[in-house]
Short mmCIF file of C-alpha atoms in Angstrom, two decimals:
data_model
loop_
_atom_site.label_atom_id
_atom_site.label_comp_id
_atom_site.label_asym_id
_atom_site.label_seq_id
_atom_site.Cartn_x
_atom_site.Cartn_y
_atom_site.Cartn_z
CA MET T 136 38.65 136.97 93.70
CA THR T 137 36.13 139.43 94.80
CA ARG T 138 32.80 138.55 96.27
CA ALA T 139 31.08 140.12 93.11
CA LEU T 140 33.26 138.36 90.93
CA THR T 141 32.50 135.10 92.51
CA ARG T 142 28.65 135.33 92.42
CA ALA T 143 29.11 136.38 88.67
CA VAL T 144 31.17 132.90 88.10
CA PHE T 145 28.70 130.99 90.22
CA ARG T 146 25.62 132.41 88.19
CA GLY T 147 27.41 132.01 84.98
CA ALA T 148 28.23 128.27 85.95
CA LEU T 149 24.86 127.68 87.02
CA ALA T 150 23.37 128.85 83.83
CA THR T 151 25.35 126.75 81.78
CA ALA T 152 24.36 123.64 83.89
CA ILE T 153 21.01 124.36 83.41
CA VAL T 154 21.22 124.80 79.89
CA ALA T 155 23.16 121.44 79.59
CA LEU T 156 20.56 119.72 81.44
CA ALA T 157 17.96 121.04 79.73
CA LEU T 158 19.53 120.01 76.27
CA SER T 159 20.38 116.33 77.71
CA ARG T 160 16.42 115.92 78.45
CA ALA T 161 15.03 117.77 75.21
CA GLY T 162 17.45 115.89 72.71
CA ALA T 163 16.91 112.02 72.69
CA GLU T 164 19.33 111.63 69.67
CA SER T 165 22.80 110.16 70.46
CA LEU T 166 25.68 110.64 68.04
CA VAL T 167 28.51 107.75 67.47
CA THR T 168 31.29 108.84 65.01
CA ALA T 169 34.58 107.33 64.09
CA VAL T 170 37.62 107.91 61.73
CA SER T 171 39.44 105.50 59.51
CA SER T 172 42.63 106.09 61.00
CA ASP T 173 43.68 108.05 64.14
CA THR T 174 47.49 108.37 62.72
CA VAL T 175 48.68 109.79 59.64
CA SER T 176 52.55 108.98 59.10
CA ILE T 177 54.30 111.35 56.68
CA GLU T 178 57.38 109.96 54.63
CA SER T 179 59.22 111.21 51.94
CA ASN T 180 57.14 110.01 49.30
CA PHE T 181 53.78 111.63 50.95
CA THR T 182 51.49 113.36 48.35
CA GLY T 183 48.35 113.70 50.59
CA THR T 184 45.77 111.24 51.99
CA GLU T 185 42.44 111.25 52.80
CA ILE T 186 40.44 110.47 56.49
CA VAL T 187 37.20 108.77 56.24
CA VAL T 188 34.49 110.08 59.06
CA PHE T 189 31.67 107.69 59.32
CA GLY T 190 28.84 108.01 61.93
CA THR T 191 25.41 107.07 62.82
CA ILE T 192 22.39 109.07 64.61
CA GLU T 193 20.66 106.69 67.34
CA ARG T 194 17.12 107.56 68.24
CA ASP T 195 15.03 106.26 71.11
CA ALA T 196 11.33 106.58 72.26
CA ARG T 197 11.51 110.00 73.16
CA THR T 198 13.08 111.24 69.99
CA VAL T 199 10.71 113.91 68.24
CA SER T 200 10.08 114.19 64.65
CA ARG T 201 12.54 116.47 62.74
CA ARG T 202 10.52 118.42 60.15
CA ARG T 203 13.62 118.95 57.97
CA GLY T 204 15.53 115.96 59.18
CA TYR T 205 19.22 116.01 60.37
CA ASP T 206 22.34 117.95 59.05
CA ILE T 207 25.72 117.07 59.59
CA LEU T 208 28.60 119.75 59.78
CA ILE T 209 32.27 118.36 60.25
CA ALA T 210 34.84 120.67 61.40
CA ALA T 211 38.65 119.17 61.13
CA ARG T 212 40.95 121.71 62.87
CA GLY T 213 44.77 121.62 63.17
CA PRO T 214 47.16 122.97 65.72
CA ALA T 215 47.29 126.66 65.98
CA GLN T 216 50.19 128.63 64.44
CA GLU T 217 51.47 132.20 64.01
CA ILE T 218 50.65 133.52 60.28
CA THR T 219 52.17 136.64 58.79
CA VAL T 220 50.58 137.96 55.58
CA ARG T 221 52.36 140.68 53.50
CA GLU T 222 50.79 143.22 51.43
CA LYS T 223 52.78 143.87 48.07
CA GLU T 224 52.65 146.81 45.75
CA ARG T 225 53.81 147.21 42.21
CA PHE T 226 56.74 149.88 42.38
CA ALA T 227 58.87 150.85 39.17
CA GLY T 228 58.03 147.60 37.58
CA ILE T 229 58.76 145.15 40.30
CA TRP T 230 56.85 143.59 43.43
CA VAL T 231 57.77 145.12 46.81
CA ASN T 232 56.45 144.66 50.30
CA ARG T 233 54.13 147.29 51.22
CA ASP T 234 52.69 146.46 54.80
CA SER T 235 52.49 143.06 56.63
CA HIS T 236 50.14 142.10 59.44
CA GLN T 237 50.79 138.85 61.92
CA TYR T 238 47.99 136.68 63.47
CA VAL T 239 49.50 135.10 66.73
CA SER T 240 47.20 132.32 66.56
CA ALA T 241 45.34 130.82 63.55
CA PRO T 242 44.53 127.27 62.56
CA SER T 243 47.30 125.64 60.65
CA TYR T 244 44.63 123.67 58.80
CA VAL T 245 40.85 123.59 58.88
CA ALA T 246 38.24 121.98 56.79
CA PHE T 247 34.59 122.24 57.05
CA LEU T 248 32.37 119.51 55.69
CA ALA T 249 28.61 119.53 55.35
CA ASN T 250 25.74 117.76 53.73
CA ARG T 251 24.28 121.05 52.59
CA ALA T 252 25.36 124.81 52.67
CA LEU T 253 26.26 125.83 56.10
CA ALA T 254 24.18 128.97 55.96
CA GLU T 255 21.07 126.32 55.39
CA ILE T 256 22.17 124.18 58.38
CA ALA T 257 21.95 126.72 61.10
CA ASP T 258 21.76 130.47 61.98
CA PRO T 259 24.72 132.85 62.18
CA LEU T 260 25.04 133.17 65.87
CA ALA T 261 25.25 129.09 65.94
CA LEU T 262 27.70 129.12 63.38
CA THR T 263 30.03 132.04 64.89
CA GLN T 264 29.52 130.35 68.43
CA PHE T 265 31.50 127.35 67.34
CA GLN T 266 33.69 128.82 64.45
CA LEU T 267 32.00 126.91 61.59
CA GLY T 268 32.64 127.87 58.29
CA LEU T 269 35.54 130.15 57.00
CA THR T 270 33.44 132.90 57.40
CA HIS T 271 33.14 132.60 61.19
CA LEU T 272 36.75 131.65 61.74
CA VAL T 273 38.66 133.53 64.09
CA LEU T 274 42.06 134.64 63.45
CA LEU T 275 43.64 135.88 66.80
CA GLN T 276 45.71 138.98 66.89
CA ASP T 277 48.17 140.09 69.31
CA GLY T 278 45.80 143.01 70.79
CA GLY T 279 48.85 145.45 71.11
CA ALA T 280 49.39 148.69 69.07
CA SER T 281 49.43 146.55 65.74
CA GLN T 282 45.97 145.12 66.21
CA LEU T 283 43.70 146.05 63.13
CA SER T 284 40.20 147.05 62.99
CA GLY T 285 37.43 147.94 60.72
CA ASP T 286 37.98 147.67 57.00
CA ARG T 287 41.80 147.04 57.33
CA ALA T 288 41.32 144.13 59.62
CA ALA T 289 38.71 142.60 57.12
CA HIS T 290 41.36 143.35 54.54
CA PHE T 291 44.07 141.17 55.86
CA ARG T 292 41.77 138.54 57.22
CA ASP T 293 40.27 138.07 53.91
CA ALA T 294 43.79 137.93 52.07
CA THR T 295 44.72 135.45 54.84
CA VAL T 296 42.00 133.18 54.43
CA ARG T 297 42.30 133.19 50.59
CA LEU T 298 46.08 132.32 50.63
CA MET T 299 45.29 129.33 52.85
CA ARG T 300 42.89 128.31 50.51
CA GLU T 301 45.22 128.41 47.55
CA ARG T 302 47.31 126.24 49.63
CA ARG T 303 44.42 123.77 50.37
CA ARG T 304 45.00 124.38 54.09
CA TYR T 305 41.71 125.92 54.46
CA LEU T 306 38.47 124.23 52.81
CA GLU T 307 34.91 124.52 53.10
CA VAL T 308 32.95 121.80 50.82
CA PRO T 309 29.18 122.03 51.26
CA TYR T 310 27.45 118.64 49.91
CA SER T 311 30.53 116.63 50.99
CA VAL T 312 28.57 114.68 53.58
CA GLN T 313 26.64 111.61 52.32
CA PHE T 314 23.74 110.00 53.97
CA LEU T 315 24.00 106.59 53.28
CA SER T 316 20.56 105.94 54.89
CA PRO T 317 18.43 108.44 57.25
CA SER T 318 20.65 108.06 60.08
CA VAL T 319 23.97 106.66 58.52
CA PHE T 320 26.49 109.10 57.13
CA THR T 321 30.02 109.48 55.92
CA ALA T 322 32.49 112.08 54.76
CA ARG T 323 36.20 112.29 53.54
CA ILE T 324 38.62 114.97 54.83
CA PRO T 325 41.18 115.68 52.32
CA LEU T 326 44.49 116.39 53.79
CA PRO T 327 47.38 117.92 51.37
CA ALA T 328 50.67 117.25 51.03
CA THR T 329 52.00 119.99 53.10
CA ILE T 330 49.55 119.02 55.83
CA PRO T 331 51.65 120.43 59.41
CA ILE T 332 52.36 117.80 61.86
CA GLY T 333 50.36 117.63 65.20
CA THR T 334 47.28 116.45 66.65
CA TYR T 335 44.02 117.20 64.81
CA ALA T 336 40.30 117.67 66.02
CA VAL T 337 37.56 116.02 63.99
CA GLU T 338 34.30 117.66 65.19
CA VAL T 339 30.96 116.07 64.03
CA TYR T 340 27.96 118.43 64.86
CA LEU T 341 24.41 117.02 64.58
CA PHE T 342 21.84 119.45 63.72
CA GLY T 343 18.16 119.23 63.49
CA ASP T 344 15.58 122.01 62.57
CA GLY T 345 18.46 124.34 62.87
CA ALA T 346 19.14 123.54 66.35
CA LEU T 347 22.56 121.81 67.72
CA LEU T 348 21.25 118.38 68.91
CA GLN T 349 24.78 116.53 69.72
CA GLN T 350 28.31 117.03 68.96
CA ALA T 351 31.31 114.46 69.11
CA THR T 352 34.98 114.90 68.80
CA SER T 353 37.96 112.43 67.45
CA LYS T 354 41.72 113.17 67.57
CA ILE T 355 44.28 112.21 64.69
CA SER T 356 47.81 112.44 65.07
CA ILE T 357 50.05 113.53 61.85
CA ARG T 358 53.35 112.75 62.18
CA LYS T 359 56.61 112.20 60.16
CA THR T 360 58.34 109.03 60.12
CA GLY T 361 61.67 107.78 58.80
CA MET T 362 64.44 110.27 57.87
CA GLU T 363 61.94 112.97 57.92
CA GLN T 364 61.06 112.68 61.69
CA ILE T 365 64.78 112.29 62.65
CA ILE T 366 65.56 115.65 60.61
CA THR T 367 62.74 117.47 62.33
CA GLY T 368 63.68 116.49 65.71
CA LEU T 369 67.20 117.31 65.07
CA ALA T 370 66.34 120.61 63.94
CA SER T 371 63.77 121.33 66.95
CA GLU T 372 65.59 119.70 69.89
CA ARG T 373 69.32 120.31 68.73
CA PRO T 374 69.49 123.16 66.49
CA LEU T 375 73.23 123.98 66.99
CA LEU T 376 74.12 120.16 66.06
CA TYR T 377 71.49 120.66 63.00
CA GLY T 378 73.05 123.55 61.97
CA LEU T 379 76.62 122.28 62.01
CA GLY T 380 75.51 119.04 59.96
CA VAL T 381 73.81 121.34 57.39
CA VAL T 382 77.10 123.32 57.25
CA ALA T 383 79.14 120.16 56.73
CA MET T 384 76.93 118.31 54.15
CA ALA T 385 77.34 121.70 52.23
CA ILE T 386 81.20 121.79 52.48
CA PHE T 387 81.25 117.83 51.96
CA SER T 388 78.95 118.54 48.54
CA GLY T 389 81.02 121.56 47.31
CA TRP T 390 84.30 119.31 47.64
CA PHE T 391 82.69 116.24 46.07
CA ALA T 392 81.53 118.41 43.05
CA SER T 393 85.15 120.13 42.80
CA VAL T 394 86.50 116.27 42.74
CA VAL T 395 84.17 114.82 40.40
CA PHE T 396 84.09 117.66 37.81
CA ARG T 397 87.92 118.57 38.15
CA ARG T 398 89.75 118.65 35.14
CA ASP T 399 93.61 117.13 35.14
#
């Protein structure tokens, strides 16, 4: 590392520490949150569920009066995955694939819940910094020759978000956080039947007069159990054995059907 780069890194770290210290002194609120369950089990009859988030805002003697009160914004994020979007075109009466684009890293699930419209809680700069809201969500391209820009990038990004919303995997729900009192709040995060397995982060942001005051994060594990867990583990850890098992089951099913429906 060069001396100039070392100085730049040091200055950046020092600036971050100063800002964090200033926030800790200026903000007298504290945020305590919890979720109804830190584990979601997916079985064969799983049709979706909800995770309840609840929390409280604690104040001390240094707390200043907030002119507009408090706002809560919750972001539930699933593990990253690759997403490929295909553009279709009608040709000779049928739909055919025209073009496609792949995002190398995009949330497999994301839900934004708030007590008001997101644009009323914070300015676009803050929402962009923390990727709060579908408008400010980052879908990472590979950075190579296939990287899109301008109107083409916006076209594919909007299409990706729209498709994920139709699958209930991308959600933005204003007015879904309820204040039970001036300092106690709750919200319900919907998880669809197609929810991917993995570790999820539930981030709770406390805003006051448009400024971020505190943030807290909880983790949720979504996993398959029973026969689904066995099949998923076999497919990922023993793909050859899984493939042979599928072929054997197909052969057995065909043989069994021929025996049952055979005419003497």
